[in-house]
XYZ file of N, CA, C and O in Angstrom:
460
model
N 0.845 -1.190 0.000
C 0.000 0.000 0.000
C 0.886 1.248 0.000
O 1.923 1.284 0.666
N 0.475 2.236 -0.787
C 1.221 3.490 -0.915
C 0.262 4.653 -0.697
O -0.855 4.658 -1.216
N 0.711 5.631 0.077
C -0.054 6.859 0.268
C 0.749 8.026 -0.302
O 1.961 8.116 -0.086
N 0.051 8.907 -1.011
C 0.690 10.050 -1.658
C -0.030 11.326 -1.227
O -1.257 11.413 -1.336
N 0.731 12.312 -0.770
C 0.146 13.573 -0.331
C 0.841 14.721 -1.049
O 2.045 14.940 -0.868
N 0.078 15.426 -1.868
C 0.637 16.551 -2.624
C 0.497 17.855 -1.856
O -0.397 18.011 -1.021
N 1.361 18.798 -2.203
C 1.265 20.151 -1.676
C 1.934 21.096 -2.665
O 2.685 20.647 -3.544
N 1.645 22.392 -2.519
C 2.340 23.391 -3.308
C 1.535 24.028 -4.424
O 2.035 24.924 -5.106
N 0.313 23.584 -4.635
C -0.491 24.215 -5.674
C -0.947 25.605 -5.266
O -0.722 26.039 -4.135
N -1.578 26.300 -6.195
C -2.084 27.626 -5.888
C -2.319 28.452 -7.123
O -2.374 27.922 -8.240
N -2.447 29.746 -6.911
C -2.685 30.701 -7.988
C -1.390 31.441 -8.303
O -0.712 31.930 -7.391
N -1.064 31.515 -9.578
C 0.152 32.200 -10.001
C -0.133 32.949 -11.296
O -0.993 32.532 -12.092
N 0.563 34.034 -11.509
C 0.395 34.803 -12.744
C 1.138 34.133 -13.889
O 2.123 33.409 -13.661
N 0.706 34.365 -15.115
C 1.447 33.836 -16.267
C 2.917 34.260 -16.205
O 3.227 35.412 -15.887
N 3.790 33.306 -16.502
C 5.222 33.555 -16.417
C 5.819 33.246 -15.063
O 7.052 33.226 -14.914
N 4.972 32.976 -14.096
C 5.439 32.690 -12.744
C 5.863 31.245 -12.556
O 5.867 30.445 -13.504
N 6.218 30.935 -11.312
C 6.714 29.603 -10.976
C 5.998 29.044 -9.757
O 5.536 29.799 -8.891
N 5.928 27.729 -9.718
C 5.429 27.005 -8.552
C 6.231 25.728 -8.423
O 6.723 25.194 -9.429
N 6.324 25.223 -7.193
C 6.935 23.909 -6.988
C 5.945 23.030 -6.229
O 5.500 23.385 -5.131
N 5.620 21.906 -6.842
C 4.759 20.927 -6.209
C 5.613 19.870 -5.515
O 6.693 19.516 -5.999
N 5.107 19.390 -4.409
C 5.774 18.308 -3.677
C 4.796 17.167 -3.464
O 3.589 17.394 -3.316
N 5.319 15.965 -3.445
C 4.504 14.781 -3.177
C 5.274 13.892 -2.217
O 6.321 13.340 -2.578
N 4.748 13.780 -1.010
C 5.362 12.924 0.000
C 4.714 11.549 -0.058
O 3.490 11.431 0.059
N 5.532 10.536 -0.245
C 5.040 9.171 -0.355
C 5.367 8.378 0.898
O 6.411 8.577 1.521
N 4.477 7.492 1.268
C 4.718 6.601 2.389
C 4.185 5.220 2.042
O 3.342 5.073 1.160
N 4.710 4.220 2.733
C 4.309 2.853 2.445
C 5.433 2.103 1.754
O 6.597 2.333 2.017
N 5.062 1.230 0.829
C 6.044 0.382 0.131
C 6.649 1.136 -1.047
O 6.201 1.001 -2.186
N 7.671 1.914 -0.759
C 8.331 2.739 -1.772
C 9.737 2.206 -2.003
O 10.481 1.981 -1.058
N 10.107 2.044 -3.263
C 11.435 1.587 -3.628
C 12.021 2.536 -4.653
O 11.306 3.142 -5.442
N 13.334 2.644 -4.655
C 13.992 3.618 -5.528
C 13.735 3.331 -7.007
O 13.802 4.230 -7.833
N 13.444 2.098 -7.343
C 13.199 1.766 -8.749
C 11.781 2.038 -9.216
O 11.485 1.920 -10.411
N 10.894 2.409 -8.301
C 9.512 2.704 -8.673
C 9.455 3.952 -9.546
O 10.276 4.855 -9.412
N 8.458 3.972 -10.424
C 8.221 5.160 -11.242
C 7.341 6.120 -10.454
O 6.284 5.730 -9.944
N 7.784 7.344 -10.355
C 6.985 8.373 -9.676
C 6.988 9.634 -10.508
O 7.915 9.885 -11.279
N 5.944 10.418 -10.344
C 5.894 11.669 -11.090
C 4.544 12.330 -11.008
O 3.849 12.199 -9.990
N 4.171 12.991 -12.116
C 2.998 13.856 -12.098
C 2.163 13.725 -13.364
O 2.711 13.633 -14.472
N 0.874 13.718 -13.162
C -0.112 13.847 -14.222
C -0.957 15.074 -13.894
O -0.914 15.593 -12.784
N -1.740 15.507 -14.877
C -2.668 16.615 -14.634
C -3.959 16.405 -15.413
O -3.975 15.701 -16.403
N -5.013 17.056 -14.913
C -6.304 16.981 -15.580
C -6.946 18.359 -15.568
O -7.222 18.910 -14.497
N -7.157 18.891 -16.756
C -7.832 20.167 -16.912
C -9.329 19.927 -17.059
O -9.749 18.829 -17.449
N -10.148 20.929 -16.761
C -11.606 20.762 -16.872
C -12.009 20.305 -18.266
O -11.584 20.882 -19.272
N -12.810 19.251 -18.322
C -13.304 18.748 -19.586
C -12.312 17.942 -20.401
O -12.613 17.559 -21.539
N -11.133 17.688 -19.822
C -10.106 16.938 -20.548
C -9.718 15.689 -19.767
O -9.981 15.577 -18.576
N -9.064 14.774 -20.470
C -8.597 13.569 -19.817
C -7.301 13.843 -19.049
O -6.571 14.789 -19.346
N -7.058 12.980 -18.079
C -5.812 13.087 -17.331
C -4.641 12.786 -18.270
O -4.695 11.835 -19.050
N -3.581 13.589 -18.177
C -2.441 13.429 -19.060
C -1.129 13.446 -18.277
O -1.022 14.081 -17.225
N -0.152 12.771 -18.849
C 1.174 12.742 -18.235
C 1.818 14.121 -18.321
O 1.738 14.795 -19.358
N 2.455 14.516 -17.232
C 3.255 15.745 -17.218
C 4.739 15.379 -17.203
O 5.497 15.764 -18.085
N 5.135 14.628 -16.193
C 6.539 14.225 -16.073
C 6.633 13.066 -15.100
O 5.995 13.090 -14.050
N 7.414 12.060 -15.465
C 7.645 10.933 -14.563
C 9.120 10.613 -14.539
O 9.860 10.920 -15.468
N 9.527 9.962 -13.437
C 10.934 9.651 -13.233
C 11.047 8.230 -12.706
O 10.289 7.810 -11.834
N 12.030 7.507 -13.240
C 12.289 6.149 -12.787
C 13.710 6.051 -12.269
O 14.636 6.512 -12.931
N 13.879 5.457 -11.117
C 15.202 5.224 -10.534
C 16.005 6.500 -10.378
O 17.223 6.457 -10.317
N 15.302 7.624 -10.340
C 15.985 8.886 -10.132
C 16.839 9.343 -11.295
O 17.551 10.334 -11.196
N 16.747 8.651 -12.414
C 17.613 8.988 -13.547
C 16.808 9.203 -14.816
O 16.896 10.239 -15.452
N 16.046 8.212 -15.194
C 15.302 8.276 -16.445
C 14.041 9.108 -16.260
O 13.253 8.869 -15.337
N 13.834 10.101 -17.127
C 12.665 10.967 -17.027
C 11.943 11.043 -18.370
O 12.553 10.890 -19.431
N 10.644 11.266 -18.288
C 9.799 11.473 -19.465
C 8.972 12.719 -19.208
O 8.350 12.846 -18.146
N 8.940 13.605 -20.182
C 8.164 14.833 -20.071
C 7.167 14.923 -21.227
O 7.450 14.507 -22.347
N 6.027 15.533 -20.949
C 5.109 15.891 -22.018
C 5.768 16.978 -22.859
O 6.478 17.846 -22.340
N 5.530 16.943 -24.157
C 6.121 17.947 -25.051
C 5.733 19.363 -24.623
O 6.520 20.292 -24.754
N 4.532 19.509 -24.102
C 4.023 20.833 -23.753
C 4.749 21.473 -22.575
O 4.628 22.678 -22.369
N 5.489 20.676 -21.800
C 6.167 21.236 -20.623
C 7.685 21.156 -20.710
O 8.384 21.654 -19.823
N 8.193 20.542 -21.752
C 9.655 20.424 -21.888
C 10.309 21.796 -21.890
O 9.851 22.714 -22.563
N 11.383 21.903 -21.126
C 12.098 23.166 -21.032
C 11.533 24.113 -19.997
O 12.164 25.130 -19.665
N 10.350 23.817 -19.484
C 9.723 24.686 -18.472
C 9.557 23.979 -17.130
O 9.693 24.613 -16.084
N 9.270 22.702 -17.158
C 9.048 21.924 -15.935
C 10.212 20.977 -15.710
O 10.838 20.495 -16.658
N 10.444 20.689 -14.432
C 11.509 19.750 -14.086
C 11.048 18.871 -12.928
O 10.612 19.378 -11.892
N 11.164 17.561 -13.118
C 10.798 16.609 -12.062
C 12.067 16.142 -11.372
O 13.103 15.937 -12.023
N 11.979 16.012 -10.064
C 13.123 15.529 -9.301
C 12.617 14.688 -8.142
O 11.419 14.687 -7.829
N 13.546 13.996 -7.526
C 13.136 13.031 -6.502
C 14.200 12.949 -5.422
O 15.398 12.938 -5.714
N 13.747 12.901 -4.191
C 14.627 12.698 -3.043
C 14.258 11.342 -2.445
O 13.266 11.226 -1.724
N 15.038 10.326 -2.773
C 14.708 8.974 -2.318
C 14.798 8.839 -0.802
O 14.087 8.036 -0.202
N 15.670 9.611 -0.188
C 15.801 9.544 1.272
C 14.527 10.025 1.963
O 14.178 9.555 3.047
N 13.836 10.968 1.324
C 12.599 11.517 1.891
C 11.354 10.932 1.251
O 10.243 11.305 1.619
N 11.548 10.037 0.276
C 10.408 9.494 -0.474
C 9.506 10.617 -0.988
O 8.270 10.560 -0.880
N 10.117 11.609 -1.545
C 9.392 12.779 -2.030
C 9.772 13.073 -3.476
O 10.949 13.000 -3.832
N 8.772 13.378 -4.269
C 9.001 13.772 -5.658
C 8.506 15.206 -5.822
O 7.512 15.603 -5.212
N 9.229 15.958 -6.629
C 8.934 17.371 -6.818
C 8.647 17.664 -8.289
O 9.127 16.966 -9.177
N 7.910 18.728 -8.510
C 7.718 19.236 -9.863
C 7.938 20.742 -9.816
O 7.122 21.475 -9.256
N 9.052 21.174 -10.373
C 9.332 22.597 -10.481
C 8.741 23.093 -11.787
O 9.098 22.597 -12.862
N 7.838 24.055 -11.693
C 7.146 24.566 -12.871
C 7.509 26.030 -13.068
O 7.217 26.860 -12.197
N 8.155 26.321 -14.168
C 8.554 27.687 -14.499
C 7.829 28.150 -15.753
O 7.294 27.342 -16.521
N 7.830 29.446 -15.969
C 7.203 30.030 -17.168
C 5.796 29.490 -17.358
O 5.419 29.077 -18.469
N 5.026 29.502 -16.304
C 3.684 28.934 -16.353
C 2.787 29.699 -17.307
O 2.878 30.931 -17.433
N 1.916 28.953 -17.977
C 0.987 29.495 -18.951
C -0.452 29.226 -18.490
O -0.686 28.277 -17.735
N -1.403 30.011 -18.965
C -2.803 29.751 -18.598
C -3.244 28.327 -18.917
O -4.051 27.751 -18.173
N -2.702 27.747 -19.992
C -3.088 26.386 -20.352
C -2.509 25.321 -19.422
O -2.835 24.139 -19.560
N -1.635 25.727 -18.488
C -1.139 24.779 -17.490
C -2.116 24.609 -16.327
O -1.897 23.764 -15.449
N -3.174 25.406 -16.340
C -4.171 25.308 -15.267
C -4.795 23.916 -15.277
O -5.289 23.442 -16.299
N -4.748 23.258 -14.122
C -5.277 21.899 -14.000
C -5.148 21.441 -12.554
O -4.510 22.117 -11.731
N -5.745 20.300 -12.278
C -5.464 19.601 -11.025
C -4.286 18.672 -11.301
O -4.327 17.880 -12.254
N -3.264 18.790 -10.499
C -2.053 17.998 -10.670
C -2.055 16.850 -9.668
O -2.257 17.064 -8.466
N -1.814 15.651 -10.194
C -1.868 14.444 -9.385
C -0.493 13.789 -9.306
O 0.174 13.593 -10.333
N -0.118 13.431 -8.118
C 1.091 12.641 -7.926
C 0.811 11.203 -8.338
O -0.305 10.684 -8.121
N 1.806 10.563 -8.890
C 1.660 9.222 -9.486
C 2.754 8.307 -8.973
O 3.927 8.705 -8.861
N 2.376 7.081 -8.643
C 3.356 6.069 -8.239
C 3.005 4.751 -8.888
O 1.848 4.305 -8.842
N 4.007 4.122 -9.470
C 3.824 2.815 -10.092
C 4.993 1.923 -9.692
O 6.116 2.112 -10.153
N 4.704 0.961 -8.813
C 5.733 0.039 -8.358
C 5.746 -1.253 -9.135
O 6.486 -2.185 -8.808
N 4.893 -1.317 -10.173
C 4.869 -2.501 -11.025
C 3.636 -3.363 -10.846
O 3.207 -4.034 -11.782
N 3.051 -3.347 -9.647
C 1.857 -4.162 -9.385
C 0.573 -3.371 -9.572
O -0.428 -3.900 -10.066
N 0.574 -2.124 -9.163
C -0.599 -1.267 -9.338
C -0.153 0.190 -9.287
O 0.954 0.496 -8.858
N -1.059 1.052 -9.740
C -0.796 2.490 -9.757
C -1.524 3.149 -8.591
O -2.670 2.802 -8.293
N -0.837 4.077 -7.954
C -1.439 4.869 -6.893
C -1.458 6.335 -7.316
O -0.561 6.795 -8.026
N -2.492 7.047 -6.833
C -2.649 8.460 -7.135
C -2.804 9.254 -5.850
O -3.397 8.768 -4.880
N -2.291 10.487 -5.856
C -2.577 11.403 -4.776
C -3.960 11.996 -4.938
O -4.674 11.701 -5.901
N -4.326 12.874 -4.003
C -5.668 13.454 -4.029
C -5.772 14.616 -5.007
O -6.870 15.051 -5.343
N -4.635 15.111 -5.460
C -4.615 16.204 -6.414
C -4.439 17.561 -5.758
O -4.892 17.786 -4.628
N -3.777 18.459 -6.472
C -3.608 19.834 -6.012
C -3.871 20.769 -7.184
O -3.397 20.528 -8.303
N -4.636 21.806 -6.934
C -5.056 22.713 -8.009
C -3.959 23.722 -8.319
O -3.394 24.345 -7.414
N -3.692 23.877 -9.602
C -2.796 24.925 -10.090
C -3.597 25.816 -11.028
O -4.181 25.326 -12.000
N -3.631 27.097 -10.719
C -4.344 28.064 -11.548
C -3.366 29.138 -12.002
O -2.642 29.707 -11.183
N -3.345 29.378 -13.298
C -2.462 30.386 -13.877
C -3.343 31.469 -14.482
O -4.014 31.242 -15.492
N -3.327 32.625 -13.854
C -4.225 33.690 -14.294
C -3.696 35.037 -13.805
O -3.089 35.134 -12.738
N -3.954 36.049 -14.608
C -3.579 37.402 -14.204
C -4.750 38.090 -13.512
O -4.634 39.237 -13.084
């Protein structure tokens, strides 16, 4: 069993930055895939950025060069640094964990980009 708790969402102006954090507890291993998905109103949930073994990363094309995923295995925490935010980045951001047997999701944190 894995529990994921996100924090760090909020309201930011276009061009601003936010950092999301996801604290994981339970059966966490360094080789597990962890990262972030998001869901905008009326749209399906989509991958933002995921990281495996703290080395291999995958980013959505829409966030490449602006977002960065990182992980602190000692703290079982994954981060998403979001820079140059755009109005289209507005969504609920969900922490993601996949240890190979099943996928776990956090409760989500709202990110709103608006002037």
